[in-house]
Amino acid sequence: MIKADNLKKRYGKTVALDGVSFEVQKGETFGLLGPNGAGKTTTIRLLCGLLKPDSGTVTLDGKTNPTLVEVRLSLGMVPQTLAIYEELSAEQNLYFFGRIYGLSGQRLKESVSNCLEIAGLTQRSKERVSKYSGGMKRRLNMVCSLLHEPPLLLLDEPTVGVDPQSRNSIFDTIEAMKKQGRTILYTTHYMEEAERICDRVAILDYGKILDMDSVSNLIDKHGGFSHMEAEFEKSPSDLDKIRQLIGSSNIQFEETKVKFETPRPMESLALLNRNGIHLKSLKIQSANLEDVFLNLTGRRLRD
Amino acid sequence: MKKVLFLAIKDLKVLLSNKGNIFWVFGFPALFALLFGAIYSDAGKEPSGIKIAIVDEDKSEFSNSYISKLESEEALKISRAGRDEAIEQVRKGQIAAAVVLKKGFGDGFEAMFNSDEPKLEIAADPSRKMEGGYLQGLLAKAQFEALGDKFSDRKGLRSQIDLWRNDVKDSNDLDSKQATLYSNFFDSFDTLVKDVNDKNFNKGFKGNMLNFTKLDVSKEYNGPITPFQITFPQALLWGILGCTATFAISIVKERTHGTFERLRVGPIGLAHILGGKGLACFITCCLIICALYICAKTIFKMPLGSLLLFVLAILCTLLCFVGLMMFICTLGRTEQSVGGAGWALIMIMAMFGGGMVPLAFMPSWLLPFSHVSPVKWGILALEGAIWRNFSLTEMMTPCLILLAIGTAAFLLGVFSLRRQEQ
């Protein structure tokens, strides 16, 4: 459905994208995860034809020109900035964008009504947008792109600066779109969002894709060991035996407590239990995309 | 086209949603028109109320008569003062000039025309050159009128002829042949003045020495030219300029707020978006013009030379400024920068084009620059339709220039916009 092939883009001397390639299958939710300035927005802009790549090609639904009207009609883009008219009401905004997408009559009316409901703005649809909260504006910003029911959605950090309630509402909407079989490209620098929503994630940094796979595979490949913190029922007498059972070089004892890293946390626990070493409490911190990014770049996502 | 209309309607809704916008787009030009109307309410009339001080050091019958002539001029407001006091008033800017009638001012023709030692001095405010120039004209006129009075007095004229005859006799520069010629001429002249009957004397020596009829070059119609008719084109131009700036800023606002990007991703081209913006600007300008025209017609009873040419002038002016709007919106990347640069450009265009100061007041070396200002051609086209009685052919020059400037600015704007997008 979406294919980016060796995309390169420079702004003067700054390299924004340096050979980005990926493919998104129909019905898949694909995430671009990277810190600010990684090239996520540039990728989105290239995909929808707002920018021309210096080299490389973009293919949307088999067509290599994203500016074609039929491609544009199949595309819904949620920009990072609040791309709505604050002087108008939510209803006026939706009617306007609906008409731009060629909707009219009953279909337009129904579409506007659905979008208002999805955004939870039905009650305040006639109020001027400037009076809305940040979260309400974000929700409206998203549904403005759903009016024409596009099969392909490009979401550029749609949850920036919103409250948890609005964030959940946005996630619910995206998950509903996912269930309807839409193809979604989602950019974010929040790893929790990518983990929750995306089937596959590409790690983007300094205009390059460092790796791309499902979240679990990425964690397996680059996440490193799980961090475990266990408390024994009584202070262990034979520390060497425990060291041997766990098989971790990075192990620390603290009276009745032990901290260690392991690639197979459940197997380690079962082994301890079989050898009569019983635990009072246990804390497991599994590796996540933050660890993946840290291990791939040496930096944290929000650095 | 339908989508261009939707875009234009949206822009009008956005514009009208803000009371401040309504004032600046509609109210401000109307106020400007009224202000211009008031400032130029004396347009078409002679200037009046130039304050001058007269210093009469001669205190002769002739100087008194001369001052009376000046006092009868409507264009002047005269006070009498001593030399130092009068010059001090000029220095402080309280009066436009001080006129000093030196001792000997009334001593016959020699005193009046003696270029070696002038008997009339003028101390004019250097910052009020126009008034100074006008004043010199009025002083000359009064001198000629006073001279005319002398000629109309047989006794005075004959004694003047006696003085000239004596001068010829006493002159060492003239040879006897030349002296005889002059003496014969003055004898004959004296005989003429003495013997001619009153009817012929009055016909030959009395009456205005400077007389003329003013021709009206404005459109012939029933009724006088109103001051508003003269200032109406400038008021319209200011309304259009304000609207141009407002819409140029609105394009940048769309770009900075992301709505432009959302529209660009939609199934419409850049031409649709800019067309919509241009149409909204065009409609708004038309509304401003209609409002001002209704105001001019009903309140100020302003006559209109040719409605057809007026519509043509409006159309060309609007197309020109819609094109300029496209160019102005590319002068910066933020609302502040476009607002600043746009208004600076507009002010320069207005200044050079006669939108602020009439072109007549502009130094001659600056005048060629006015040709590149669309404000000049806009005002000329509108004046041509309102009161200059232009024919369709005459209208073609300003109209074609306006269209050329508008097209060039539009193309330049679209080119810059596309470049900035990448």
PDB file of C-alpha atoms in Angstrom, chain B residues 270-381:
ATOM      1  CA  LEU B 270      -2.083  25.149  -5.441  1.00  0.00           C
ATOM      2  CA  ALA B 271      -3.985  27.085  -8.095  1.00  0.00           C
ATOM      3  CA  HIS B 272      -7.296  26.256  -6.350  1.00  0.00           C
ATOM      4  CA  ILE B 273      -6.000  27.449  -2.980  1.00  0.00           C
ATOM      5  CA  LEU B 274      -4.526  30.662  -4.338  1.00  0.00           C
ATOM      6  CA  GLY B 275      -7.551  31.159  -6.562  1.00  0.00           C
ATOM      7  CA  GLY B 276      -9.816  30.846  -3.522  1.00  0.00           C
ATOM      8  CA  LYS B 277      -7.729  33.336  -1.618  1.00  0.00           C
ATOM      9  CA  GLY B 278      -7.685  35.695  -4.583  1.00  0.00           C
ATOM     10  CA  LEU B 279     -11.439  35.380  -5.045  1.00  0.00           C
ATOM     11  CA  ALA B 280     -12.042  36.104  -1.353  1.00  0.00           C
ATOM     12  CA  CYS B 281      -9.784  39.151  -1.575  1.00  0.00           C
ATOM     13  CA  PHE B 282     -11.565  40.252  -4.758  1.00  0.00           C
ATOM     14  CA  ILE B 283     -15.033  39.837  -3.203  1.00  0.00           C
ATOM     15  CA  THR B 284     -13.987  41.666  -0.039  1.00  0.00           C
ATOM     16  CA  CYS B 285     -12.528  44.543  -2.048  1.00  0.00           C
ATOM     17  CA  CYS B 286     -15.737  44.702  -4.100  1.00  0.00           C
ATOM     18  CA  LEU B 287     -17.753  44.888  -0.876  1.00  0.00           C
ATOM     19  CA  ILE B 288     -15.500  47.685   0.409  1.00  0.00           C
ATOM     20  CA  ILE B 289     -15.841  49.562  -2.871  1.00  0.00           C
ATOM     21  CA  CYS B 290     -19.627  49.124  -2.882  1.00  0.00           C
ATOM     22  CA  ALA B 291     -19.836  50.335   0.714  1.00  0.00           C
ATOM     23  CA  LEU B 292     -17.663  53.367  -0.031  1.00  0.00           C
ATOM     24  CA  TYR B 293     -19.524  54.089  -3.252  1.00  0.00           C
ATOM     25  CA  ILE B 294     -22.914  53.955  -1.538  1.00  0.00           C
ATOM     26  CA  CYS B 295     -21.512  56.210   1.161  1.00  0.00           C
ATOM     27  CA  ALA B 296     -20.140  58.621  -1.482  1.00  0.00           C
ATOM     28  CA  LYS B 297     -23.405  58.634  -3.426  1.00  0.00           C
ATOM     29  CA  THR B 298     -25.833  59.030  -0.556  1.00  0.00           C
ATOM     30  CA  ILE B 299     -23.913  61.160   1.917  1.00  0.00           C
ATOM     31  CA  PHE B 300     -21.571  63.166  -0.286  1.00  0.00           C
ATOM     32  CA  LYS B 301     -23.752  63.215  -3.433  1.00  0.00           C
ATOM     33  CA  MET B 302     -20.721  62.288  -5.498  1.00  0.00           C
ATOM     34  CA  PRO B 303     -21.327  62.189  -9.253  1.00  0.00           C
ATOM     35  CA  LEU B 304     -19.703  59.511 -11.401  1.00  0.00           C
ATOM     36  CA  GLY B 305     -18.324  60.218 -14.885  1.00  0.00           C
ATOM     37  CA  SER B 306     -18.793  56.800 -16.469  1.00  0.00           C
ATOM     38  CA  LEU B 307     -20.082  53.740 -14.647  1.00  0.00           C
ATOM     39  CA  LEU B 308     -18.725  51.410 -17.328  1.00  0.00           C
ATOM     40  CA  LEU B 309     -15.208  52.858 -17.145  1.00  0.00           C
ATOM     41  CA  PHE B 310     -15.444  52.895 -13.360  1.00  0.00           C
ATOM     42  CA  VAL B 311     -16.177  49.156 -13.365  1.00  0.00           C
ATOM     43  CA  LEU B 312     -13.287  48.610 -15.803  1.00  0.00           C
ATOM     44  CA  ALA B 313     -10.913  50.647 -13.601  1.00  0.00           C
ATOM     45  CA  ILE B 314     -12.036  48.757 -10.495  1.00  0.00           C
ATOM     46  CA  LEU B 315     -11.624  45.404 -12.227  1.00  0.00           C
ATOM     47  CA  CYS B 316      -8.080  46.156 -13.418  1.00  0.00           C
ATOM     48  CA  THR B 317      -7.050  47.679 -10.090  1.00  0.00           C
ATOM     49  CA  LEU B 318      -8.403  44.700  -8.150  1.00  0.00           C
ATOM     50  CA  LEU B 319      -6.715  42.173 -10.426  1.00  0.00           C
ATOM     51  CA  CYS B 320      -3.455  44.060 -10.000  1.00  0.00           C
ATOM     52  CA  PHE B 321      -3.665  44.094  -6.211  1.00  0.00           C
ATOM     53  CA  VAL B 322      -4.819  40.476  -5.970  1.00  0.00           C
ATOM     54  CA  GLY B 323      -1.630  39.638  -7.904  1.00  0.00           C
ATOM     55  CA  LEU B 324       0.375  41.782  -5.518  1.00  0.00           C
ATOM     56  CA  MET B 325      -1.216  39.953  -2.584  1.00  0.00           C
ATOM     57  CA  MET B 326       0.326  36.722  -3.883  1.00  0.00           C
ATOM     58  CA  PHE B 327       3.714  38.378  -4.036  1.00  0.00           C
ATOM     59  CA  ILE B 328       3.438  40.037  -0.617  1.00  0.00           C
ATOM     60  CA  CYS B 329       2.566  36.738   1.075  1.00  0.00           C
ATOM     61  CA  THR B 330       5.949  35.355   0.026  1.00  0.00           C
ATOM     62  CA  LEU B 331       7.936  38.215   1.552  1.00  0.00           C
ATOM     63  CA  GLY B 332       8.362  36.273   4.784  1.00  0.00           C
ATOM     64  CA  ARG B 333       7.602  33.028   6.544  1.00  0.00           C
ATOM     65  CA  THR B 334       5.750  34.371   9.570  1.00  0.00           C
ATOM     66  CA  GLU B 335       2.717  36.585   9.985  1.00  0.00           C
ATOM     67  CA  GLN B 336       4.898  39.212  11.655  1.00  0.00           C
ATOM     68  CA  SER B 337       7.477  39.318   8.878  1.00  0.00           C
ATOM     69  CA  VAL B 338       4.882  39.427   6.102  1.00  0.00           C
ATOM     70  CA  GLY B 339       2.829  41.977   8.030  1.00  0.00           C
ATOM     71  CA  GLY B 340       5.898  44.199   8.448  1.00  0.00           C
ATOM     72  CA  ALA B 341       7.372  43.756   4.992  1.00  0.00           C
ATOM     73  CA  GLY B 342       3.947  43.862   3.320  1.00  0.00           C
ATOM     74  CA  TRP B 343       2.924  47.111   4.943  1.00  0.00           C
ATOM     75  CA  ALA B 344       6.350  48.612   4.262  1.00  0.00           C
ATOM     76  CA  LEU B 345       5.940  47.781   0.572  1.00  0.00           C
ATOM     77  CA  ILE B 346       2.383  49.120   0.564  1.00  0.00           C
ATOM     78  CA  MET B 347       3.480  52.362   2.242  1.00  0.00           C
ATOM     79  CA  ILE B 348       6.257  52.827  -0.324  1.00  0.00           C
ATOM     80  CA  MET B 349       3.855  52.136  -3.190  1.00  0.00           C
ATOM     81  CA  ALA B 350       1.320  54.555  -1.708  1.00  0.00           C
ATOM     82  CA  MET B 351       3.971  57.190  -1.037  1.00  0.00           C
ATOM     83  CA  PHE B 352       5.436  57.074  -4.535  1.00  0.00           C
ATOM     84  CA  GLY B 353       2.078  56.563  -6.181  1.00  0.00           C
ATOM     85  CA  GLY B 354       0.315  59.605  -4.756  1.00  0.00           C
ATOM     86  CA  GLY B 355      -1.720  57.686  -2.190  1.00  0.00           C
ATOM     87  CA  MET B 356      -0.325  59.746   0.671  1.00  0.00           C
ATOM     88  CA  VAL B 357       0.935  62.956  -0.846  1.00  0.00           C
ATOM     89  CA  PRO B 358      -0.310  64.211  -4.203  1.00  0.00           C
ATOM     90  CA  LEU B 359       2.268  63.685  -6.940  1.00  0.00           C
ATOM     91  CA  ALA B 360       2.394  67.457  -7.515  1.00  0.00           C
ATOM     92  CA  PHE B 361       4.172  67.858  -4.176  1.00  0.00           C
ATOM     93  CA  MET B 362       6.838  65.325  -5.046  1.00  0.00           C
ATOM     94  CA  PRO B 363      10.366  66.459  -6.028  1.00  0.00           C
ATOM     95  CA  SER B 364      10.932  66.107  -9.764  1.00  0.00           C
ATOM     96  CA  TRP B 365      13.764  63.551  -9.335  1.00  0.00           C
ATOM     97  CA  LEU B 366      11.358  61.269  -7.478  1.00  0.00           C
ATOM     98  CA  LEU B 367       8.554  61.511  -9.988  1.00  0.00           C
ATOM     99  CA  PRO B 368       9.908  58.844 -12.398  1.00  0.00           C
ATOM    100  CA  PHE B 369       9.678  56.335  -9.519  1.00  0.00           C
ATOM    101  CA  SER B 370       5.931  56.876  -9.324  1.00  0.00           C
ATOM    102  CA  HIS B 371       5.575  55.118 -12.689  1.00  0.00           C
ATOM    103  CA  VAL B 372       6.379  51.773 -11.097  1.00  0.00           C
ATOM    104  CA  SER B 373       3.818  52.202  -8.323  1.00  0.00           C
ATOM    105  CA  PRO B 374       0.484  50.518  -9.109  1.00  0.00           C
ATOM    106  CA  VAL B 375      -1.136  52.998  -6.728  1.00  0.00           C
ATOM    107  CA  LYS B 376      -0.449  55.768  -9.239  1.00  0.00           C
ATOM    108  CA  TRP B 377      -2.042  53.851 -12.108  1.00  0.00           C
ATOM    109  CA  GLY B 378      -4.935  52.737  -9.939  1.00  0.00           C
ATOM    110  CA  ILE B 379      -5.698  56.306  -8.901  1.00  0.00           C
ATOM    111  CA  LEU B 380      -5.311  57.526 -12.492  1.00  0.00           C
ATOM    112  CA  ALA B 381      -7.683  54.850 -13.821  1.00  0.00           C
TER     113      ALA B 381
END
